[in-house]
CSV table of C-alpha atoms in Angstrom, one decimal:
chain,number,residue,atom,x,y,z
W,280,MET,CA,139.4,126.9,94.1
W,281,SER,CA,140.1,124.3,96.8
W,282,ALA,CA,138.2,121.1,97.0
W,283,PRO,CA,135.5,120.9,99.7
W,284,ALA,CA,136.5,119.4,103.0
W,285,ILE,CA,135.6,115.8,103.7
W,286,LEU,CA,132.9,115.1,106.2
W,287,SER,CA,134.7,114.0,109.5
W,288,ASN,CA,134.7,114.7,113.2
W,289,SER,CA,136.9,117.7,112.6
W,290,THR,CA,134.5,119.3,110.0
W,291,LEU,CA,131.2,118.8,111.8
W,292,ALA,CA,131.3,122.3,113.3
W,293,ALA,CA,131.6,123.9,109.9
W,294,LEU,CA,128.6,122.1,108.2
W,295,SER,CA,125.6,124.0,107.0
W,296,ALA,CA,123.5,125.3,110.0
W,297,ASP,CA,120.4,123.4,109.0
W,298,VAL,CA,122.1,120.0,109.1
W,299,ALA,CA,121.4,118.0,112.3
W,300,CYS,CA,124.6,116.6,113.8
W,301,PRO,CA,125.5,114.2,116.6
W,302,GLY,CA,124.9,115.9,119.9
W,303,TYR,CA,127.3,113.7,121.8
W,304,ASN,CA,131.0,113.3,122.1
W,305,ARG,CA,131.8,110.5,119.7
W,306,THR,CA,135.2,109.9,121.4
W,307,GLN,CA,133.4,108.9,124.6
W,308,ALA,CA,130.9,106.5,123.0
W,309,GLN,CA,131.7,102.8,123.5
W,310,PRO,CA,130.7,100.0,121.2
W,311,GLY,CA,128.0,97.7,122.4
W,312,ILE,CA,126.7,96.4,119.1
W,313,VAL,CA,128.3,94.6,116.2
W,314,HIS,CA,126.4,94.8,113.0
W,315,LEU,CA,126.9,92.3,110.2
W,316,GLY,CA,125.9,93.6,106.8
W,317,LEU,CA,127.0,97.2,106.6
W,318,GLY,CA,124.7,98.3,103.8
W,319,ALA,CA,122.5,101.3,103.0
W,320,PHE,CA,119.4,99.9,104.8
W,321,HIS,CA,121.2,99.5,108.1
W,322,ARG,CA,122.6,103.0,107.9
W,323,ALA,CA,119.1,104.4,107.2
W,324,HIS,CA,117.4,102.3,109.9
W,325,GLN,CA,119.0,100.6,112.9
W,326,ALA,CA,122.0,103.0,113.0
W,327,VAL,CA,119.5,105.9,113.2
W,328,PHE,CA,117.8,104.5,116.2
W,329,VAL,CA,121.2,103.9,117.9
W,330,ASP,CA,122.2,107.4,117.0
W,331,ASP,CA,119.0,108.6,118.9
W,332,CYS,CA,120.1,106.6,121.9
W,333,LEU,CA,123.6,108.0,121.8
W,334,ASN,CA,122.2,111.5,121.6
W,335,SER,CA,120.1,110.8,124.7
W,336,GLY,CA,123.1,109.9,126.7
W,337,GLU,CA,123.2,106.1,126.3
W,338,THR,CA,126.8,106.1,125.3
W,339,GLY,CA,127.5,102.4,125.6
W,340,TRP,CA,125.7,101.3,122.5
W,341,GLY,CA,127.9,102.4,119.6
W,342,ILE,CA,128.1,100.2,116.5
W,343,VAL,CA,131.1,98.3,115.0
W,344,GLY,CA,129.9,97.6,111.5
W,345,ALA,CA,131.2,94.7,109.4
W,346,SER,CA,130.9,94.1,105.7
W,347,LEU,CA,130.8,90.4,104.9
W,348,ARG,CA,131.8,90.8,101.3
W,349,SER,CA,133.1,94.0,99.8
W,350,PRO,CA,135.2,96.8,101.3
W,351,GLY,CA,133.2,99.6,99.6
W,352,THR,CA,131.3,100.9,102.6
W,353,ARG,CA,134.4,100.7,104.9
W,354,ASP,CA,136.5,102.5,102.3
W,355,ALA,CA,134.0,105.3,102.0
W,356,LEU,CA,133.3,105.7,105.7
W,357,ALA,CA,136.8,105.3,107.2
W,358,PRO,CA,138.2,108.7,106.0
W,359,GLN,CA,135.0,110.2,107.4
W,360,ASP,CA,135.5,108.8,110.9
W,361,GLY,CA,132.4,106.6,110.2
W,362,LEU,CA,130.1,109.6,109.7
W,363,TYR,CA,127.7,109.8,106.9
W,364,THR,CA,124.6,111.9,105.9
W,365,LEU,CA,121.1,110.7,106.1
W,366,SER,CA,118.9,112.5,103.5
W,367,ILE,CA,115.1,112.3,104.2
W,368,VAL,CA,113.1,113.3,101.2
W,369,ASP,CA,109.4,113.6,100.2
W,370,GLY,CA,107.3,116.0,98.1
W,371,SER,CA,108.0,118.9,100.5
W,372,GLY,CA,111.8,118.8,100.2
W,373,GLU,CA,114.9,117.3,101.8
W,374,THR,CA,116.3,117.4,105.3
W,375,LEU,CA,119.9,116.3,106.2
W,376,ARG,CA,121.1,114.6,109.4
W,377,VAL,CA,124.7,113.4,110.0
W,378,ILE,CA,124.7,110.0,111.8
W,379,GLY,CA,127.6,109.1,114.1
W,380,SER,CA,126.6,105.8,115.6
W,381,ILE,CA,129.0,103.7,113.5
W,382,LEU,CA,132.2,104.0,115.5
W,383,SER,CA,134.3,101.8,113.2
W,384,SER,CA,133.9,99.4,110.4
W,385,LEU,CA,135.6,96.1,109.3
W,386,VAL,CA,135.7,93.9,106.2
W,387,ALA,CA,135.3,90.3,107.3
W,388,PRO,CA,137.0,88.6,104.3
W,389,GLU,CA,140.1,90.8,104.8
W,390,ASN,CA,140.6,90.0,108.5
W,391,PRO,CA,138.1,87.5,110.0
W,392,ALA,CA,140.2,87.4,113.2
W,393,ALA,CA,139.6,91.1,113.8
W,394,LEU,CA,135.9,90.7,113.5
W,395,LEU,CA,135.9,87.6,115.8
W,396,GLY,CA,138.0,89.6,118.3
W,397,VAL,CA,135.4,92.4,118.4
W,398,MET,CA,132.5,89.9,118.7
W,399,THR,CA,134.3,88.3,121.7
W,400,ASP,CA,134.7,91.6,123.5
W,401,PRO,CA,132.7,91.7,126.8
W,402,GLY,CA,131.4,95.1,125.9
W,403,ILE,CA,129.4,93.7,122.9
W,404,ARG,CA,126.0,92.7,124.1
W,405,ILE,CA,124.1,92.6,120.8
W,406,VAL,CA,124.9,91.4,117.3
W,407,THR,CA,122.5,92.7,114.7
W,408,MET,CA,122.3,91.6,111.1
W,409,THR,CA,121.1,92.8,107.7
W,410,VAL,CA,122.6,90.2,105.4
W,411,THR,CA,119.6,89.4,103.1
W,412,GLU,CA,117.9,86.0,102.8
W,413,LYS,CA,120.7,84.6,100.6
W,414,ALA,CA,123.3,84.8,103.4
W,415,TYR,CA,121.3,82.4,105.6
W,416,LEU,CA,122.4,79.7,103.2
W,417,ARG,CA,119.2,77.6,103.3
W,418,ASP,CA,118.5,74.7,101.0
W,419,ALA,CA,115.2,74.1,99.2
W,420,SER,CA,113.6,72.7,102.3
W,421,GLY,CA,114.7,75.7,104.4
W,422,ASP,CA,117.3,73.9,106.4
W,423,LEU,CA,121.0,74.8,106.5
W,424,ASP,CA,122.7,74.0,103.2
W,425,PHE,CA,125.6,71.8,104.4
W,426,SER,CA,126.6,71.3,100.7
W,427,HIS,CA,127.5,75.0,100.4
W,428,PRO,CA,131.2,75.3,100.1
W,429,ASP,CA,131.4,78.2,102.6
W,430,ILE,CA,129.6,76.1,105.2
W,431,ALA,CA,132.0,73.3,104.6
W,432,TRP,CA,134.9,75.8,104.9
W,433,ASP,CA,133.7,77.3,108.2
W,434,LEU,CA,133.3,73.8,109.8
W,435,ALA,CA,136.8,72.9,108.8
W,436,ASN,CA,138.3,76.4,109.6
W,437,PRO,CA,136.4,77.8,112.5
W,438,ASP,CA,139.0,80.5,113.1
W,439,GLN,CA,138.6,81.9,109.6
W,440,PRO,CA,134.9,81.9,109.0
W,441,ARG,CA,133.2,83.2,105.8
W,442,THR,CA,129.5,82.9,106.7
W,443,VAL,CA,127.2,84.5,109.3
W,444,HIS,CA,126.8,81.1,111.0
W,445,GLY,CA,130.6,80.6,111.2
W,446,PHE,CA,131.2,84.0,112.7
W,447,LEU,CA,128.3,83.7,115.2
W,448,ILE,CA,129.1,80.2,116.4
W,449,GLU,CA,132.9,80.8,116.7
W,450,ALA,CA,132.3,84.0,118.7
W,451,ILE,CA,129.8,82.3,120.9
W,452,ALA,CA,132.2,79.4,121.5
W,453,ARG,CA,135.1,81.8,122.4
W,454,ARG,CA,132.9,83.8,124.8
W,455,ARG,CA,131.7,80.6,126.5
W,456,ALA,CA,135.3,79.4,126.9
W,457,ALA,CA,136.4,82.7,128.3
W,458,GLY,CA,133.4,82.9,130.7
W,459,ILE,CA,132.0,86.0,128.9
W,460,ALA,CA,128.2,86.5,129.0
W,461,PRO,CA,126.5,85.7,125.7
W,462,PHE,CA,125.4,88.4,123.3
W,463,THR,CA,121.9,88.6,121.9
W,464,VAL,CA,121.6,87.9,118.1
W,465,LEU,CA,119.0,90.3,116.5
W,466,SER,CA,118.1,89.5,112.9
W,467,CYS,CA,116.8,92.5,110.9
W,468,ASP,CA,116.3,90.7,107.6
W,469,ASN,CA,113.1,90.4,105.7
W,470,LEU,CA,112.1,86.8,106.3
W,471,PRO,CA,109.4,85.2,108.4
W,472,ALA,CA,110.3,84.6,112.1
W,473,ASN,CA,113.8,85.8,111.3
W,474,GLY,CA,115.0,85.2,114.9
W,475,ALA,CA,113.6,81.7,115.2
W,476,THR,CA,114.8,80.9,111.7
W,477,LEU,CA,118.3,82.1,112.4
W,478,LYS,CA,118.5,80.2,115.7
W,479,ARG,CA,117.4,77.0,114.1
W,480,LEU,CA,120.2,77.4,111.4
W,481,ALA,CA,122.8,78.4,114.0
W,482,VAL,CA,122.0,75.4,116.2
W,483,ALA,CA,122.3,73.1,113.2
W,484,PHE,CA,125.7,74.6,112.3
W,485,ALA,CA,126.9,74.4,116.0
W,486,LYS,CA,125.7,70.7,116.1
W,487,ALA,CA,127.9,69.9,113.1
W,488,ARG,CA,130.8,71.2,115.2
W,489,ASP,CA,130.0,70.0,118.6
W,490,ALA,CA,126.7,68.7,120.2
W,491,ASP,CA,127.5,70.3,123.6
W,492,LEU,CA,128.0,73.7,121.9
W,493,ALA,CA,124.7,73.3,120.0
W,494,ASP,CA,123.0,72.6,123.3
W,495,PHE,CA,124.5,75.8,124.7
W,496,VAL,CA,123.3,77.9,121.7
W,497,GLU,CA,119.8,76.4,122.0
W,498,ARG,CA,119.6,77.0,125.7
W,499,GLU,CA,121.6,80.3,126.3
W,500,ILE,CA,121.5,82.5,123.2
W,501,ALA,CA,118.6,84.8,122.6
W,502,PHE,CA,117.5,85.2,119.0
W,503,PRO,CA,114.6,87.7,119.1
W,504,SER,CA,112.7,88.3,115.9
W,505,SER,CA,112.2,91.7,114.5
W,506,MET,CA,110.4,93.5,111.7
W,507,VAL,CA,111.9,96.4,109.9
W,508,ASP,CA,110.5,98.9,107.4
W,509,ARG,CA,111.9,101.8,105.5
W,510,ILE,CA,112.4,102.4,101.8
W,511,VAL,CA,116.1,103.0,101.1
W,512,PRO,CA,116.9,103.4,97.3
W,513,ALA,CA,120.4,102.9,96.1
W,514,THR,CA,122.5,106.1,96.4
W,515,THR,CA,123.2,107.7,93.0
W,516,ASP,CA,126.1,109.9,91.9
W,517,GLU,CA,123.5,112.7,91.7
W,518,ASP,CA,122.5,112.1,95.3
W,519,GLN,CA,126.1,112.2,96.4
W,520,ALA,CA,126.8,115.5,94.6
W,521,ARG,CA,123.6,117.2,95.8
W,522,ILE,CA,123.9,116.1,99.4
W,523,SER,CA,127.6,117.1,99.6
W,524,GLN,CA,126.8,120.6,98.2
W,525,LYS,CA,124.0,121.1,100.7
W,526,LEU,CA,126.0,119.7,103.5
W,527,GLY,CA,129.0,121.9,103.0
W,528,ALA,CA,131.4,119.0,103.0
W,529,ARG,CA,132.1,116.0,100.7
W,530,ASP,CA,130.3,112.8,101.8
W,531,ALA,CA,131.5,109.8,99.8
W,532,TRP,CA,128.5,107.6,100.6
W,533,PRO,CA,125.3,109.3,102.0
W,534,VAL,CA,122.0,107.4,102.1
W,535,THR,CA,118.6,108.7,100.9
W,536,THR,CA,115.4,107.6,102.4
W,537,GLU,CA,111.7,108.4,103.1
W,538,PRO,CA,110.3,109.9,106.3
W,539,PHE,CA,108.5,106.6,107.3
W,540,LEU,CA,110.5,104.5,109.8
W,541,GLN,CA,109.3,101.3,111.6
W,542,TRP,CA,111.0,98.7,113.8
W,543,VAL,CA,109.1,96.1,115.8
W,544,ILE,CA,111.2,93.9,118.1
W,545,GLU,CA,110.5,90.9,120.3
W,546,ASP,CA,111.6,92.0,123.7
W,547,ASP,CA,114.1,89.2,124.6
W,548,PHE,CA,117.5,90.7,125.6
W,549,PRO,CA,119.1,88.9,128.5
W,550,SER,CA,122.3,91.0,128.3
W,551,ASN,CA,120.5,94.3,128.2
W,552,ARG,CA,119.6,96.6,125.4
W,553,PRO,CA,119.2,100.3,124.5
W,554,VAL,CA,115.9,101.9,125.5
W,555,TRP,CA,114.8,102.0,121.9
W,556,GLU,CA,111.1,102.5,122.7
W,557,ARG,CA,111.8,106.1,123.6
W,558,PHE,CA,112.5,106.7,119.9
W,559,GLY,CA,109.5,104.9,118.4
W,560,VAL,CA,110.6,101.3,118.3
W,561,GLN,CA,107.8,98.9,119.2
W,562,MET,CA,109.0,96.4,121.8
W,563,VAL,CA,106.4,93.5,121.8
W,564,LYS,CA,105.9,89.9,122.9
W,565,ASP,CA,105.1,88.7,119.4
W,566,VAL,CA,106.4,90.2,116.2
W,567,ALA,CA,104.6,87.7,113.9
W,568,PRO,CA,101.4,89.6,113.2
W,569,PHE,CA,103.2,92.9,112.4
W,570,GLU,CA,105.7,91.0,110.3
W,571,GLU,CA,103.0,89.2,108.4
W,572,MET,CA,101.2,92.4,107.6
W,573,LYS,CA,104.3,94.0,106.4
W,574,LEU,CA,105.4,91.1,104.3
W,575,ARG,CA,102.1,90.6,102.6
W,576,LEU,CA,100.9,94.2,102.2
W,577,LEU,CA,104.1,96.1,101.7
W,578,ASN,CA,106.6,93.6,100.4
W,579,GLY,CA,104.1,91.6,98.4
W,580,SER,CA,102.8,94.7,96.6
W,581,HIS,CA,106.4,96.0,96.2
W,582,SER,CA,107.4,92.8,94.3
W,583,SER,CA,104.2,93.0,92.2
W,584,ILE,CA,104.8,96.6,91.4
W,585,ALA,CA,108.4,95.9,90.5
W,586,TYR,CA,107.8,93.1,88.0
W,587,LEU,CA,104.7,94.7,86.4
W,588,GLY,CA,106.6,98.0,86.3
W,589,LEU,CA,109.5,96.3,84.5
W,590,LEU,CA,107.2,94.8,82.0
W,591,MET,CA,105.5,98.2,81.4
W,592,ASN,CA,108.8,100.1,81.2
W,593,LYS,CA,108.4,101.9,84.6
W,594,ALA,CA,111.8,102.6,86.1
W,595,THR,CA,110.7,103.4,89.7
W,596,VAL,CA,107.9,102.5,92.2
W,597,CYS,CA,106.5,106.0,92.0
W,598,ASP,CA,106.4,105.8,88.2
W,599,ALA,CA,104.7,102.4,88.3
W,600,PHE,CA,102.2,103.2,91.0
W,601,ALA,CA,101.2,106.3,89.1
W,602,ASP,CA,99.9,104.1,86.3
W,603,PRO,CA,96.1,103.7,86.9
W,604,LEU,CA,96.2,100.0,86.0
W,605,ILE,CA,98.9,99.1,88.4
W,606,ARG,CA,97.4,101.3,91.1
W,607,GLN,CA,94.0,99.6,90.8
W,608,PHE,CA,95.7,96.2,90.7
W,609,VAL,CA,97.6,96.9,94.0
W,610,SER,CA,94.3,97.9,95.6
W,611,ARG,CA,92.8,94.5,94.6
W,612,PHE,CA,96.0,92.7,95.7
W,613,TRP,CA,95.7,94.4,99.1
W,614,SER,CA,92.1,93.3,99.5
W,615,GLU,CA,93.0,89.7,98.9
W,616,ALA,CA,96.1,89.9,101.2
W,617,ILE,CA,94.3,91.7,104.0
W,618,ALA,CA,91.8,88.9,104.2
W,619,SER,CA,94.6,86.5,104.9
W,620,LEU,CA,95.8,88.4,108.0
W,621,PRO,CA,94.8,87.5,111.6
W,622,ALA,CA,91.8,89.6,112.7
W,623,ASP,CA,92.5,89.7,116.4
W,624,ALA,CA,96.1,90.8,116.6
W,625,GLY,CA,95.6,94.5,117.0
W,626,LEU,CA,96.5,95.3,113.4
W,627,ASP,CA,95.1,98.2,111.4
W,628,PRO,CA,95.5,97.2,107.7
W,629,ALA,CA,93.3,100.1,106.4
W,630,ALA,CA,95.6,102.7,108.0
W,631,TYR,CA,98.7,100.7,107.0
W,632,THR,CA,97.7,100.6,103.3
W,633,ALA,CA,96.8,104.3,103.4
W,634,GLU,CA,100.3,105.0,104.7
W,635,LEU,CA,101.7,102.7,101.9
W,636,THR,CA,99.8,104.7,99.3
W,637,LYS,CA,101.5,107.9,100.5
W,638,ARG,CA,104.9,106.2,100.5
W,639,TYR,CA,104.5,104.8,97.0
W,640,ASP,CA,103.3,108.2,95.8
W,641,ASN,CA,106.5,109.9,97.1
W,642,PRO,CA,108.1,111.4,94.0
W,643,ALA,CA,111.4,112.1,95.8
W,644,ILE,CA,112.1,108.4,96.4
W,645,ARG,CA,113.5,106.9,93.2
W,646,HIS,CA,113.2,103.3,94.3
W,647,ARG,CA,114.1,101.3,91.1
W,648,THR,CA,111.9,98.5,90.1
W,649,ALA,CA,115.0,96.6,88.9
W,650,GLN,CA,116.4,96.8,92.4
W,651,ILE,CA,113.3,95.5,94.1
W,652,ALA,CA,113.0,92.7,91.5
W,653,ASN,CA,116.2,90.9,92.7
W,654,ASP,CA,115.9,87.5,94.3
W,655,GLY,CA,112.2,86.9,93.6
W,656,SER,CA,112.5,83.2,94.1
W,657,GLN,CA,113.5,83.7,97.7
W,658,LYS,CA,111.1,86.6,98.4
W,659,LEU,CA,107.8,85.5,96.9
W,660,PRO,CA,107.1,82.5,99.2
W,661,GLN,CA,106.6,84.7,102.3
W,662,ARG,CA,105.4,87.8,100.5
W,663,VAL,CA,102.7,86.2,98.2
W,664,ILE,CA,102.6,82.4,98.2
W,665,ALA,CA,101.9,82.1,102.0
W,666,ALA,CA,99.0,84.5,101.7
W,667,ALA,CA,97.6,82.7,98.7
W,668,LEU,CA,97.7,79.3,100.5
W,669,ASP,CA,95.9,80.9,103.5
W,670,ARG,CA,93.3,82.2,101.1
W,671,LEU,CA,92.7,78.9,99.4
W,672,GLU,CA,92.4,77.2,102.8
W,673,ALA,CA,89.6,79.6,103.6
W,674,GLY,CA,88.0,78.9,100.1
W,675,ALA,CA,88.7,82.5,99.0
W,676,PRO,CA,89.9,83.7,95.5
W,677,ILE,CA,93.6,84.5,94.8
W,678,ARG,CA,93.5,85.8,91.2
W,679,HIS,CA,95.3,89.0,92.0
W,680,LEU,CA,97.8,87.6,94.3
W,681,MET,CA,98.9,85.0,91.7
W,682,LEU,CA,99.7,87.6,89.1
W,683,ALA,CA,102.9,88.4,91.2
W,684,PRO,CA,104.7,85.1,90.5
W,685,ALA,CA,103.6,85.2,86.9
W,686,ALA,CA,105.0,88.7,86.5
W,687,TRP,CA,108.3,87.5,88.1
W,688,LEU,CA,108.6,84.7,85.6
W,689,ALA,CA,107.6,87.0,82.7
W,690,ALA,CA,110.1,89.7,83.7
W,691,ALA,CA,112.9,87.1,84.3
W,692,GLU,CA,112.3,85.6,80.8
W,693,ALA,CA,112.3,89.1,79.2
W,694,ARG,CA,115.8,89.8,80.3
W,695,GLY,CA,118.1,89.9,77.2
W,696,GLN,CA,115.0,90.6,75.1
W,697,GLU,CA,112.6,93.4,76.0
W,698,LEU,CA,114.7,94.1,79.2
W,699,PRO,CA,118.5,94.4,79.4
W,700,ALA,CA,120.3,91.2,80.2
W,701,GLY,CA,121.2,91.1,83.9
W,702,HIS,CA,118.7,93.9,84.6
W,703,PHE,CA,118.0,92.1,87.9
W,704,THR,CA,119.2,88.8,89.3
W,705,ASP,CA,117.9,85.7,91.1
W,706,PRO,CA,119.7,82.8,92.8
W,707,LEU,CA,117.8,80.5,90.4
W,708,ASP,CA,118.9,82.3,87.2
W,709,GLY,CA,120.7,79.2,85.9
W,710,ALA,CA,117.7,77.0,86.5
W,711,LEU,CA,115.4,79.6,85.1
W,712,ALA,CA,117.4,79.9,81.9
W,713,ASP,CA,117.2,76.1,81.4
W,714,ILE,CA,113.4,76.2,82.1
W,715,PHE,CA,112.8,79.1,79.6
W,716,THR,CA,114.8,77.2,77.0
W,717,SER,CA,113.3,73.8,77.4
W,718,ALA,CA,109.7,74.3,78.7
W,719,ALA,CA,107.1,74.1,76.0
W,720,ASN,CA,104.4,76.4,77.4
W,721,ALA,CA,103.4,78.6,80.3
W,722,MET,CA,102.1,75.7,82.3
W,723,SER,CA,105.4,73.8,82.0
W,724,ILE,CA,107.4,76.9,82.9
W,725,ALA,CA,105.3,77.6,86.0
W,726,ASP,CA,105.4,74.0,87.1
W,727,ALA,CA,109.2,73.7,86.7
W,728,ALA,CA,109.7,77.1,88.3
W,729,PHE,CA,107.6,76.2,91.3
W,730,ASP,CA,109.7,73.0,91.7
W,731,ALA,CA,113.0,74.9,91.4
W,732,ALA,CA,112.0,77.6,93.9
W,733,GLY,CA,110.2,75.2,96.3
W,734,PHE,CA,106.9,77.2,96.1
W,735,ALA,CA,104.1,75.4,98.0
W,736,THR,CA,106.0,72.2,98.1
W,737,GLY,CA,103.9,69.5,99.8
W,738,SER,CA,100.8,71.7,99.8
W,739,PRO,CA,97.5,70.2,98.4
W,740,TYR,CA,96.9,73.5,96.7
W,741,ARG,CA,100.2,73.5,94.8
W,742,GLN,CA,98.6,72.6,91.4
W,743,GLU,CA,96.0,75.3,91.8
W,744,LEU,CA,98.7,77.9,92.4
W,745,VAL,CA,100.6,76.6,89.4
W,746,GLY,CA,97.6,76.7,87.2
W,747,MET,CA,96.6,80.2,88.0
W,748,THR,CA,100.2,81.4,87.7
W,749,ALA,CA,100.4,79.7,84.3
W,750,GLY,CA,97.2,81.4,83.1
W,751,HIS,CA,98.5,84.8,84.0
W,752,LEU,CA,101.9,84.0,82.5
W,753,ASP,CA,100.4,82.9,79.3
W,754,SER,CA,98.5,86.2,79.0
W,755,LEU,CA,101.6,88.2,79.9
W,756,ARG,CA,103.7,86.4,77.3
W,757,ARG,CA,101.1,86.7,74.5
W,758,ASN,CA,99.3,90.0,75.3
W,759,GLY,CA,101.7,92.0,77.5
W,760,ALA,CA,101.2,93.4,81.0
W,761,GLU,CA,98.8,96.2,80.1
W,762,ALA,CA,96.3,94.0,78.3
W,763,THR,CA,96.6,91.4,81.1
W,764,LEU,CA,95.9,93.9,83.8
W,765,LYS,CA,92.9,95.3,81.8
W,766,GLU,CA,91.4,91.8,81.5
W,767,LEU,CA,92.1,91.0,85.2
W,768,LEU,CA,90.6,94.3,86.5
W,769,THR,CA,87.3,94.1,84.5
């Protein structure tokens, strides 16, 4: 029996009849977007909206994807002509759609000149990014970390960059020198005011190269902020096998996701953009209120569910949220977080949390708690600490919010003991290991961890946050997560 054909342009016509396929001629589509960070989230989110645009006849907005680290995605997609399957699953079943918006893919470390060449092409009008918080290379104060060896390399070797900042600034400099209109830089990462943050870091990097170049970046390059939302679990071997069988062709790297999809974008695109709003994208003047609601209600509860779930041996969000104690805790967490949101920004937190409840209850999404737990030291400030500080400023309680950083520390300390070593990772793992070894009690652990992570640095409420975190951590260490939740919820 012959092996199934590989998903590609030539096999699209032979796919199962119920699979949605690109309705446009991919050979006529032209690249208009470079995307940095070619991971699963981008392929389940921005690439889908661009595919919608291509299907509608906007053929000048194809994507050139670039991986900044490993060749895995490129190696999987190249034999498939950039095609891959999007699997959308919930309790009612699964639907498949082949996405064709990624026209080609590059691996930056293999050939930085090739990526710079594409970014300098006049046809490229937008550079989008999903590179995670770590790739912004910020120091503890939130500024560009000029001590990072890759930043030093990029400043010394501008034609062979390694970092996002190096690629952006060198491409901007080349376009400027050639008289090519600037592209717009659209961050799609989960950090507050991502566009403004990226612009500040990019200007700092450019200034280290040339003050005039920095002035140009500050004055001429648009960095709109955006807020993205869709749960995209890591693809498993079982997913790959099931999807390939239903597809009628072998797909080396499909992505599985939920039905929910949201993208809110600050409408600042001097060099034009797709008409994304036709496909559900919210183009707004100010992303901040939507971003804040998402960070505090979705991302904050997600982190809390992840760490409590790990401590209670729950492998996925659905498993953890099904536990009555965690479910009740999340409801209390939301109540505290909702009260920290602006009341006059047109938000609907009640409807939003009702939607979140349905999403967390989705049994078809196996979103691993260990995956969500990664990088807590960089995620918790905007997801939880900021809300807690706003609550304290208003004289309101924060008992449920502050269980999140305590559970982060308890889960991090449990690795190599109750949890497997390396079960999840954090940029502060080295510092945390030293803290767990040397600190005498929960208070000293919390205090040292807040220092290492920069939580609430300079805030008059720092010690109150530390004290409440330490109280929860002491209970988690002595009594376990279940008993701690029972006591907190009484």
